[in-house]
mmCIF file of C-alpha atoms in Angstrom:
data_model
loop_
_atom_site.group_PDB
_atom_site.id
_atom_site.type_symbol
_atom_site.label_atom_id
_atom_site.label_comp_id
_atom_site.label_asym_id
_atom_site.label_seq_id
_atom_site.Cartn_x
_atom_site.Cartn_y
_atom_site.Cartn_z
ATOM 1 C CA MET A 1 -11.322 26.496 -30.927
ATOM 2 C CA ILE A 2 -10.505 26.623 -27.524
ATOM 3 C CA SER A 3 -7.407 24.378 -27.274
ATOM 4 C CA LEU A 4 -6.820 22.074 -23.972
ATOM 5 C CA HIS A 5 -4.126 24.573 -22.866
ATOM 6 C CA ASP A 6 -6.625 27.434 -22.792
ATOM 7 C CA SER A 7 -9.145 25.882 -20.874
ATOM 8 C CA CYS A 8 -6.959 24.623 -18.100
ATOM 9 C CA TYR A 9 -5.281 28.434 -18.213
ATOM 10 C CA GLN A 10 -9.191 29.509 -17.761
ATOM 11 C CA ILE A 11 -10.113 27.224 -15.367
ATOM 12 C CA TRP A 12 -6.849 27.555 -13.288
ATOM 13 C CA THR A 13 -7.669 31.973 -13.460
ATOM 14 C CA VAL A 14 -10.929 31.571 -12.208
ATOM 15 C CA GLY A 15 -9.840 29.097 -9.020
ATOM 16 C CA PHE A 16 -7.143 31.788 -8.290
ATOM 17 C CA ARG A 17 -9.750 34.865 -8.674
ATOM 18 C CA SER A 18 -12.460 33.275 -6.500
ATOM 19 C CA THR A 19 -9.430 32.211 -3.849
ATOM 20 C CA LEU A 20 -8.258 35.830 -3.947
ATOM 21 C CA GLU A 21 -11.887 37.458 -3.435
ATOM 22 C CA GLY A 22 -12.637 34.564 -0.743
ATOM 23 C CA SER A 23 -9.496 35.972 1.300
ATOM 24 C CA GLY A 24 -11.163 39.029 2.688
ATOM 25 C CA ASN A 25 -13.685 36.831 4.443
ATOM 26 C CA PRO A 26 -12.139 34.674 7.754
ATOM 27 C CA ARG A 27 -14.203 32.163 7.412
ATOM 28 C CA ASN A 28 -13.350 31.120 4.166
ATOM 29 C CA GLU A 29 -10.019 30.684 4.986
ATOM 30 C CA LYS A 30 -10.518 27.713 6.935
ATOM 31 C CA LYS A 31 -13.065 25.902 5.533
ATOM 32 C CA PRO A 32 -14.260 26.776 2.013
ATOM 33 C CA SER A 33 -18.287 26.040 1.026
ATOM 34 C CA SER A 34 -18.695 22.486 -1.476
ATOM 35 C CA ILE A 35 -18.548 24.747 -4.651
ATOM 36 C CA GLY A 36 -15.339 26.916 -4.267
ATOM 37 C CA PHE A 37 -13.628 23.739 -2.554
ATOM 38 C CA ALA A 38 -14.822 21.881 -6.163
ATOM 39 C CA SER A 39 -13.208 24.192 -8.117
ATOM 40 C CA LEU A 40 -10.155 25.320 -6.105
ATOM 41 C CA SER A 41 -9.066 21.352 -6.390
ATOM 42 C CA LEU A 42 -10.176 21.284 -9.935
ATOM 43 C CA SER A 43 -7.917 23.980 -10.792
ATOM 44 C CA LEU A 44 -4.678 22.900 -8.693
ATOM 45 C CA SER A 45 -5.786 19.194 -10.542
ATOM 46 C CA LEU A 46 -5.476 20.545 -13.922
ATOM 47 C CA SER A 47 -2.207 22.934 -13.306
ATOM 48 C CA PRO A 48 0.220 21.884 -15.212
ATOM 49 C CA PRO A 49 3.232 22.488 -12.390
ATOM 50 C CA ARG A 50 1.091 19.844 -10.527
ATOM 51 C CA SER A 51 0.880 17.257 -13.856
ATOM 52 C CA ILE A 52 4.785 17.661 -14.368
ATOM 53 C CA GLY A 53 5.597 16.924 -11.135
ATOM 54 C CA GLU A 54 3.406 13.567 -10.482
ATOM 55 C CA MET A 55 4.761 12.432 -14.321
ATOM 56 C CA GLY A 56 8.195 13.038 -13.161
ATOM 57 C CA ARG A 57 7.504 10.822 -9.910
ATOM 58 C CA GLU A 58 6.149 7.915 -11.401
ATOM 59 C CA LYS A 59 9.076 8.199 -14.226
ATOM 60 C CA GLY A 60 11.738 8.061 -11.431
ATOM 61 C CA ARG A 61 9.746 5.319 -8.670
ATOM 62 C CA PHE A 62 12.391 2.844 -10.873
ATOM 63 C CA MET A 63 15.516 4.637 -10.302
ATOM 64 C CA SER A 64 15.363 5.605 -6.442
ATOM 65 C CA PRO A 65 18.019 3.806 -4.789
ATOM 66 C CA PRO A 66 15.562 1.742 -2.448
ATOM 67 C CA VAL A 67 13.534 0.476 -5.644
ATOM 68 C CA LEU A 68 16.763 -0.394 -7.407
ATOM 69 C CA LEU A 69 18.161 -2.378 -4.560
ATOM 70 C CA VAL A 70 14.777 -4.245 -3.912
ATOM 71 C CA ILE A 71 14.988 -5.279 -7.850
ATOM 72 C CA SER A 72 18.831 -6.774 -7.205
ATOM 73 C CA LEU A 73 18.188 -8.716 -4.131
ATOM 74 C CA ILE A 74 14.942 -10.325 -5.563
ATOM 75 C CA GLY A 75 18.253 -10.963 -8.570
ATOM 76 C CA PHE A 76 20.609 -11.806 -6.082
ATOM 77 C CA VAL A 77 18.634 -14.461 -4.516
ATOM 78 C CA TYR A 78 17.014 -16.005 -7.383
ATOM 79 C CA TYR A 79 20.080 -16.493 -8.835
ATOM 80 C CA THR A 80 22.172 -17.973 -5.768
ATOM 81 C CA THR A 81 18.864 -20.340 -5.064
ATOM 82 C CA VAL A 82 18.651 -21.935 -8.229
ATOM 83 C CA PHE A 83 21.720 -21.576 -10.523
ATOM 84 C CA ILE A 84 24.247 -22.224 -7.300
ATOM 85 C CA PHE A 85 22.172 -24.043 -3.966
ATOM 86 C CA ILE A 86 19.404 -26.276 -6.151
ATOM 87 C CA ASP A 87 22.090 -26.850 -8.543
ATOM 88 C CA VAL A 88 24.837 -28.402 -6.269
ATOM 89 C CA TRP A 89 21.769 -30.006 -3.488
ATOM 90 C CA LEU A 90 19.633 -31.665 -6.459
ATOM 91 C CA GLY A 91 20.972 -30.650 -9.584
ATOM 92 C CA LEU A 92 19.097 -28.747 -12.802
ATOM 93 C CA GLY A 93 19.198 -31.750 -14.542
ATOM 94 C CA THR A 94 17.201 -34.346 -12.469
ATOM 95 C CA GLY A 95 13.923 -34.284 -12.168
ATOM 96 C CA PRO A 96 13.506 -33.019 -8.782
ATOM 97 C CA GLY A 97 16.189 -30.182 -9.080
ATOM 98 C CA LEU A 98 14.009 -28.966 -11.597
ATOM 99 C CA LEU A 99 10.532 -29.258 -10.045
ATOM 100 C CA ASN A 100 12.428 -26.985 -7.511
ATOM 101 C CA ALA A 101 13.552 -24.894 -9.778
ATOM 102 C CA LEU A 102 9.947 -23.871 -11.433
ATOM 103 C CA ILE A 103 8.302 -23.675 -8.003
ATOM 104 C CA PHE A 104 10.812 -21.317 -6.732
ATOM 105 C CA SER A 105 11.070 -19.340 -9.843
ATOM 106 C CA TRP A 106 7.187 -18.658 -10.243
ATOM 107 C CA LEU A 107 7.196 -17.457 -6.405
ATOM 108 C CA ALA A 108 9.555 -15.065 -7.548
ATOM 109 C CA PHE A 109 8.120 -14.129 -10.670
ATOM 110 C CA MET A 110 5.147 -13.554 -9.349
ATOM 111 C CA CYS A 111 7.234 -11.456 -6.020
ATOM 112 C CA LEU A 112 8.730 -9.410 -8.925
ATOM 113 C CA PHE A 113 5.399 -8.609 -10.646
ATOM 114 C CA SER A 114 3.261 -7.525 -7.748
ATOM 115 C CA PHE A 115 6.439 -5.417 -7.243
ATOM 116 C CA PHE A 116 6.202 -3.814 -10.249
ATOM 117 C CA VAL A 117 1.997 -3.044 -9.971
ATOM 118 C CA THR A 118 2.408 -2.079 -6.370
ATOM 119 C CA VAL A 119 5.098 0.792 -7.918
ATOM 120 C CA LEU A 120 3.711 1.736 -10.428
ATOM 121 C CA THR A 121 -0.325 1.721 -9.292
ATOM 122 C CA ASP A 122 -1.567 5.416 -7.989
ATOM 123 C CA PRO A 123 -2.959 4.565 -4.656
ATOM 124 C CA GLY A 124 -5.351 7.076 -5.090
ATOM 125 C CA GLY A 125 -6.164 10.314 -4.271
ATOM 126 C CA VAL A 126 -9.072 12.061 -3.780
ATOM 127 C CA PRO A 127 -10.927 12.883 -6.562
ATOM 128 C CA PRO A 128 -11.060 17.121 -7.811
ATOM 129 C CA SER A 129 -15.186 16.804 -7.787
ATOM 130 C CA PHE A 130 -15.438 15.278 -4.363
ATOM 131 C CA ALA A 131 -17.226 16.908 -1.936
ATOM 132 C CA PRO A 132 -19.211 16.708 1.688
ATOM 133 C CA GLU A 133 -22.815 15.266 0.779
ATOM 134 C CA THR A 134 -23.817 17.983 3.668
ATOM 135 C CA GLU A 135 -22.682 20.744 5.914
ATOM 136 C CA ASP A 136 -23.769 18.666 8.695
ATOM 137 C CA PRO A 137 -20.860 18.392 10.938
ATOM 138 C CA GLN A 138 -22.050 14.467 11.518
ATOM 139 C CA LYS A 139 -23.785 12.089 9.045
ATOM 140 C CA ASP A 140 -23.833 8.629 9.994
ATOM 141 C CA GLY A 141 -21.616 9.045 13.254
ATOM 142 C CA GLU A 142 -18.896 10.084 11.049
ATOM 143 C CA CYS A 143 -17.117 13.894 10.938
ATOM 144 C CA LEU A 144 -16.306 15.905 8.357
ATOM 145 C CA ARG A 145 -12.734 15.438 7.707
ATOM 146 C CA TYR A 146 -10.644 18.678 6.606
ATOM 147 C CA CYS A 147 -6.865 18.684 5.204
ATOM 148 C CA ASP A 148 -5.055 21.521 6.070
ATOM 149 C CA LYS A 149 -2.512 21.379 4.086
ATOM 150 C CA CYS A 150 -4.895 20.613 0.629
ATOM 151 C CA SER A 151 -6.947 22.866 2.056
ATOM 152 C CA SER A 152 -10.230 20.421 0.609
ATOM 153 C CA TYR A 153 -12.322 18.476 2.524
ATOM 154 C CA LYS A 154 -11.078 14.422 2.328
ATOM 155 C CA PRO A 155 -13.350 11.602 2.515
ATOM 156 C CA PRO A 156 -13.136 8.735 5.464
ATOM 157 C CA ARG A 157 -9.811 6.690 5.767
ATOM 158 C CA ALA A 158 -8.001 9.376 3.559
ATOM 159 C CA HIS A 159 -4.780 10.745 5.134
ATOM 160 C CA HIS A 160 -2.453 13.251 4.009
ATOM 161 C CA CYS A 161 0.994 11.780 3.235
ATOM 162 C CA ARG A 162 3.986 14.116 3.809
ATOM 163 C CA VAL A 163 6.438 12.722 1.629
ATOM 164 C CA CYS A 164 3.598 12.448 -1.435
ATOM 165 C CA ARG A 165 2.341 16.136 -0.457
ATOM 166 C CA ARG A 166 -1.478 14.847 -0.759
ATOM 167 C CA CYS A 167 -4.219 13.149 0.630
ATOM 168 C CA VAL A 168 -4.554 9.195 -0.380
ATOM 169 C CA LEU A 169 -6.990 7.531 -0.301
ATOM 170 C CA LYS A 170 -7.373 4.814 2.658
ATOM 171 C CA MET A 171 -3.569 5.097 3.358
ATOM 172 C CA ASP A 172 -1.830 2.601 5.392
ATOM 173 C CA HIS A 173 1.689 3.507 5.046
ATOM 174 C CA HIS A 174 4.271 5.305 3.013
ATOM 175 C CA CYS A 175 6.589 2.686 1.546
ATOM 176 C CA VAL A 176 9.828 3.564 0.884
ATOM 177 C CA TRP A 177 10.822 0.741 -0.774
ATOM 178 C CA ILE A 178 8.458 1.235 -3.437
ATOM 179 C CA GLY A 179 9.070 4.599 -3.770
ATOM 180 C CA ASN A 180 5.234 5.224 -3.396
ATOM 181 C CA CYS A 181 1.985 5.400 -0.741
ATOM 182 C CA VAL A 182 0.055 2.362 -0.277
ATOM 183 C CA GLY A 183 -3.229 2.979 -0.160
ATOM 184 C CA TYR A 184 -6.719 2.229 -1.457
ATOM 185 C CA ALA A 185 -5.661 0.901 -4.798
ATOM 186 C CA ASN A 186 -2.807 -0.845 -4.671
ATOM 187 C CA TYR A 187 -2.469 -2.561 -1.129
ATOM 188 C CA LYS A 188 -3.923 -6.154 -3.027
ATOM 189 C CA PRO A 189 -0.885 -6.193 -5.143
ATOM 190 C CA TYR A 190 0.961 -5.018 -2.046
ATOM 191 C CA ILE A 191 -0.382 -8.081 -0.279
ATOM 192 C CA VAL A 192 0.439 -10.008 -2.764
ATOM 193 C CA CYS A 193 3.598 -8.661 -2.976
ATOM 194 C CA VAL A 194 4.657 -9.621 0.572
ATOM 195 C CA LEU A 195 2.748 -12.838 0.307
ATOM 196 C CA HIS A 196 5.052 -14.434 -2.224
ATOM 197 C CA ALA A 197 8.747 -12.921 -0.784
ATOM 198 C CA ALA A 198 7.508 -14.429 2.446
ATOM 199 C CA MET A 199 7.057 -17.614 0.773
ATOM 200 C CA ALA A 200 10.056 -17.412 -1.531
ATOM 201 C CA SER A 201 12.576 -16.232 1.122
ATOM 202 C CA ILE A 202 11.740 -19.399 3.031
ATOM 203 C CA TYR A 203 11.459 -21.762 0.512
ATOM 204 C CA SER A 204 15.398 -20.059 -0.097
ATOM 205 C CA MET A 205 16.019 -20.667 3.157
ATOM 206 C CA VAL A 206 14.749 -24.288 3.320
ATOM 207 C CA ILE A 207 17.033 -25.120 0.167
ATOM 208 C CA PHE A 208 20.173 -23.338 1.456
ATOM 209 C CA ALA A 209 19.912 -25.869 4.579
ATOM 210 C CA SER A 210 19.392 -28.333 2.785
ATOM 211 C CA SER A 211 22.058 -27.834 0.226
ATOM 212 C CA ILE A 212 24.686 -27.226 2.877
ATOM 213 C CA LEU A 213 23.535 -30.501 5.238
ATOM 214 C CA GLY A 214 22.671 -32.530 2.358
ATOM 215 C CA LYS A 215 26.223 -32.388 -0.144
ATOM 216 C CA ASP A 216 30.153 -32.181 1.473
ATOM 217 C CA HIS A 217 31.541 -28.839 0.795
ATOM 218 C CA ASP A 218 35.136 -27.330 1.014
ATOM 219 C CA PHE A 219 35.054 -24.331 3.560
ATOM 220 C CA LYS A 220 38.502 -23.762 3.509
ATOM 221 C CA GLY A 221 38.733 -21.093 1.346
ATOM 222 C CA ILE A 222 37.626 -17.544 2.985
ATOM 223 C CA SER A 223 35.803 -16.506 0.539
ATOM 224 C CA ASN A 224 33.818 -19.099 -0.256
ATOM 225 C CA LYS A 225 33.089 -18.623 3.821
ATOM 226 C CA ILE A 226 31.825 -15.268 3.147
ATOM 227 C CA PHE A 227 29.635 -16.203 0.164
ATOM 228 C CA TYR A 228 28.121 -18.668 2.614
ATOM 229 C CA ILE A 229 27.484 -17.035 5.353
ATOM 230 C CA LEU A 230 26.430 -13.713 3.411
ATOM 231 C CA CYS A 231 23.878 -15.766 1.398
ATOM 232 C CA GLY A 232 22.798 -17.745 4.721
ATOM 233 C CA SER A 233 22.639 -14.400 6.095
ATOM 234 C CA VAL A 234 20.193 -12.850 3.949
ATOM 235 C CA THR A 235 17.744 -15.887 3.515
ATOM 236 C CA ILE A 236 17.215 -15.484 7.263
ATOM 237 C CA MET A 237 16.753 -11.581 7.339
ATOM 238 C CA LEU A 238 14.282 -11.738 4.731
ATOM 239 C CA SER A 239 12.195 -14.905 5.840
ATOM 240 C CA LEU A 240 11.790 -13.270 9.566
ATOM 241 C CA ALA A 241 11.530 -9.675 7.880
ATOM 242 C CA PHE A 242 8.943 -10.929 5.462
ATOM 243 C CA GLY A 243 7.067 -13.901 7.524
ATOM 244 C CA SER A 244 6.636 -11.042 10.163
ATOM 245 C CA LEU A 245 4.691 -8.271 8.062
ATOM 246 C CA LEU A 246 2.900 -10.736 6.115
ATOM 247 C CA GLY A 247 1.429 -11.869 9.638
ATOM 248 C CA TRP A 248 0.794 -7.706 10.468
ATOM 249 C CA HIS A 249 -0.910 -7.283 7.091
ATOM 250 C CA ILE A 250 -3.001 -10.361 7.533
ATOM 251 C CA TYR A 251 -4.373 -9.297 11.013
ATOM 252 C CA LEU A 252 -5.226 -5.879 9.583
ATOM 253 C CA LEU A 253 -6.834 -7.603 6.314
ATOM 254 C CA THR A 254 -9.220 -9.967 8.061
ATOM 255 C CA HIS A 255 -10.194 -6.656 10.542
ATOM 256 C CA ASN A 256 -10.099 -4.094 7.579
ATOM 257 C CA LEU A 257 -7.614 -2.153 9.864
ATOM 258 C CA THR A 258 -4.809 0.277 7.985
ATOM 259 C CA THR A 259 -1.775 1.070 9.985
ATOM 260 C CA ILE A 260 -2.835 4.533 10.539
ATOM 261 C CA GLU A 261 -6.409 3.295 11.631
ATOM 262 C CA TYR A 262 -4.914 0.797 13.970
ATOM 263 C CA ARG A 263 -2.653 3.119 16.212
ATOM 264 C CA ALA A 264 -5.856 4.731 16.811
ATOM 265 C CA ALA A 265 -8.270 1.701 17.686
ATOM 266 C CA VAL A 266 -5.477 1.055 20.261
ATOM 267 C CA ARG A 267 -6.453 3.987 22.510
ATOM 268 C CA ALA A 268 -10.227 3.446 21.439
ATOM 269 C CA MET A 269 -9.825 -0.158 22.605
ATOM 270 C CA TRP A 270 -8.882 1.002 25.922
ATOM 271 C CA LEU A 271 -11.182 3.882 26.075
ATOM 272 C CA ALA A 272 -13.562 1.321 25.597
ATOM 273 C CA LYS A 273 -12.430 -1.104 28.403
ATOM 274 C CA LYS A 274 -11.940 1.781 30.758
ATOM 275 C CA SER A 275 -15.885 2.690 30.539
ATOM 276 C CA GLY A 276 -16.860 -1.381 30.352
ATOM 277 C CA GLN A 277 -18.213 -1.100 26.530
ATOM 278 C CA LYS A 278 -16.953 -3.287 23.846
ATOM 279 C CA TYR A 279 -14.976 -2.072 20.806
ATOM 280 C CA HIS A 280 -15.731 -2.543 17.064
ATOM 281 C CA HIS A 281 -13.853 -1.378 14.480
ATOM 282 C CA GLN A 282 -16.528 0.581 12.472
ATOM 283 C CA PHE A 283 -15.392 -0.591 8.906
ATOM 284 C CA ASP A 284 -15.009 -4.573 9.998
ATOM 285 C CA LEU A 285 -17.529 -6.252 8.143
ATOM 286 C CA GLY A 286 -16.269 -9.885 8.748
ATOM 287 C CA ILE A 287 -13.474 -11.821 7.800
ATOM 288 C CA TYR A 288 -14.499 -12.890 4.034
ATOM 289 C CA ASN A 289 -16.091 -9.368 3.993
ATOM 290 C CA ASN A 290 -13.313 -7.966 4.258
ATOM 291 C CA LEU A 291 -11.126 -10.539 2.567
ATOM 292 C CA ILE A 292 -13.449 -9.937 -0.864
ATOM 293 C CA MET A 293 -13.525 -5.913 0.187
ATOM 294 C CA ILE A 294 -9.493 -5.916 -0.909
ATOM 295 C CA LEU A 295 -9.146 -9.104 -2.708
ATOM 296 C CA GLY A 296 -12.246 -9.071 -4.520
ATOM 297 C CA PRO A 297 -15.471 -11.182 -5.006
ATOM 298 C CA ASN A 298 -13.469 -13.964 -7.764
ATOM 299 C CA ILE A 299 -11.033 -16.750 -5.067
ATOM 300 C CA LEU A 300 -10.046 -17.154 -8.603
ATOM 301 C CA LYS A 301 -8.528 -13.918 -9.099
ATOM 302 C CA TRP A 302 -7.035 -13.583 -5.090
ATOM 303 C CA PHE A 303 -3.588 -13.616 -6.323
ATOM 304 C CA CYS A 304 -3.524 -11.723 -9.275
ATOM 305 C CA PRO A 305 -1.963 -7.944 -8.623
ATOM 306 C CA ALA A 306 -3.601 -7.047 -11.525
ATOM 307 C CA ALA A 307 -7.397 -8.257 -11.136
ATOM 308 C CA ALA A 308 -8.607 -4.915 -10.020
ATOM 309 C CA GLY A 309 -12.224 -4.499 -11.035
ATOM 310 C CA HIS A 310 -13.489 -4.683 -8.099
ATOM 311 C CA LEU A 311 -12.381 -1.401 -6.653
ATOM 312 C CA LYS A 312 -14.059 1.531 -6.499
ATOM 313 C CA ASP A 313 -13.726 5.425 -6.187
ATOM 314 C CA GLY A 314 -13.038 5.107 -2.519
ATOM 315 C CA THR A 315 -14.464 7.658 -1.115
ATOM 316 C CA GLN A 316 -17.292 5.440 0.506
ATOM 317 C CA PHE A 317 -16.948 2.458 2.493
ATOM 318 C CA PRO A 318 -19.350 -0.028 3.898
ATOM 319 C CA ILE A 319 -20.030 0.570 8.002
ATOM 320 C CA SER A 320 -20.442 -2.601 10.133
ATOM 321 C CA ARG A 321 -23.928 -2.996 11.878
ATOM 322 C CA VAL A 322 -22.203 -4.626 15.095
ATOM 323 C CA HIS A 323 -23.190 -3.147 18.146
ATOM 324 C CA GLY A 324 -19.830 -1.894 19.802
ATOM 325 C CA GLN A 325 -18.539 1.345 20.470
ATOM 326 C CA HIS A 326 -16.754 3.199 17.674
ATOM 327 C CA HIS A 327 -13.960 5.514 17.237
ATOM 328 C CA PRO A 328 -14.379 8.502 14.052
ATOM 329 C CA ASP A 329 -11.876 8.035 11.748
ATOM 330 C CA PRO A 330 -8.553 10.097 12.531
#
């Protein structure tokens, strides 16, 4: 009986030999055929070094300083908001105080849970079996896209991440705060995390202000002053940061754009306006259809970060039929 290790080694050997045999042909160095591409990608995906590296990255995400800083910050804001400011302002033993504590606890829990889902979810890599369906240089207005770094074709909206060293499906950006790329499979939990982080930050800022204005405080001690200045500064900065980030991604979400695509769309809009034409993003299907593509068709599950049953393989996307000038996927 052939073991899995022997099978993987044979596949890797065949792919390596085919690469060496094809290296004599200059044409095969730039863009391999569909069969050669599939064999090479399959061999690379099954090779032990890459699998071990991916496992190490997944295990080490929570140990990275930015991720630990985010978790610590969530804990700090939660503790000061509930056990200091709400307790001082209303008292946790009262009905209003308990209600505010429960509301903020729910926002903090959803923020933390969505953050964990975003960190642990693979944004999506190009499937080993992916290959262009045709050698025609254009299909449905789309140019065949080839990644020189991965030596393989990539689907529409996929881009190469220099940090992750691979092509990511529908890549939005690489986020250092989650130690991961934001892409096709984890964009929904990322949006849900930003939404609850913005709501929790603004809620904490309101509670902080109400606690300061609603009660008489003794600010004679220097340590007491520093503490309240620090807490006020943190809540204000978090509210501005997450509020702005939420507004930005709501715009992207309703227009079915990624951050990378927006940069290309700005230039495309300028060119269309210069030539007297109207620009329309080719993946913009309308606000409602754009929302259900990311959040899912069931509205009740829109804010559940783990509900991702509506996602497919991330290699194909419907194209808008609205007339206007489109730009090829960069």
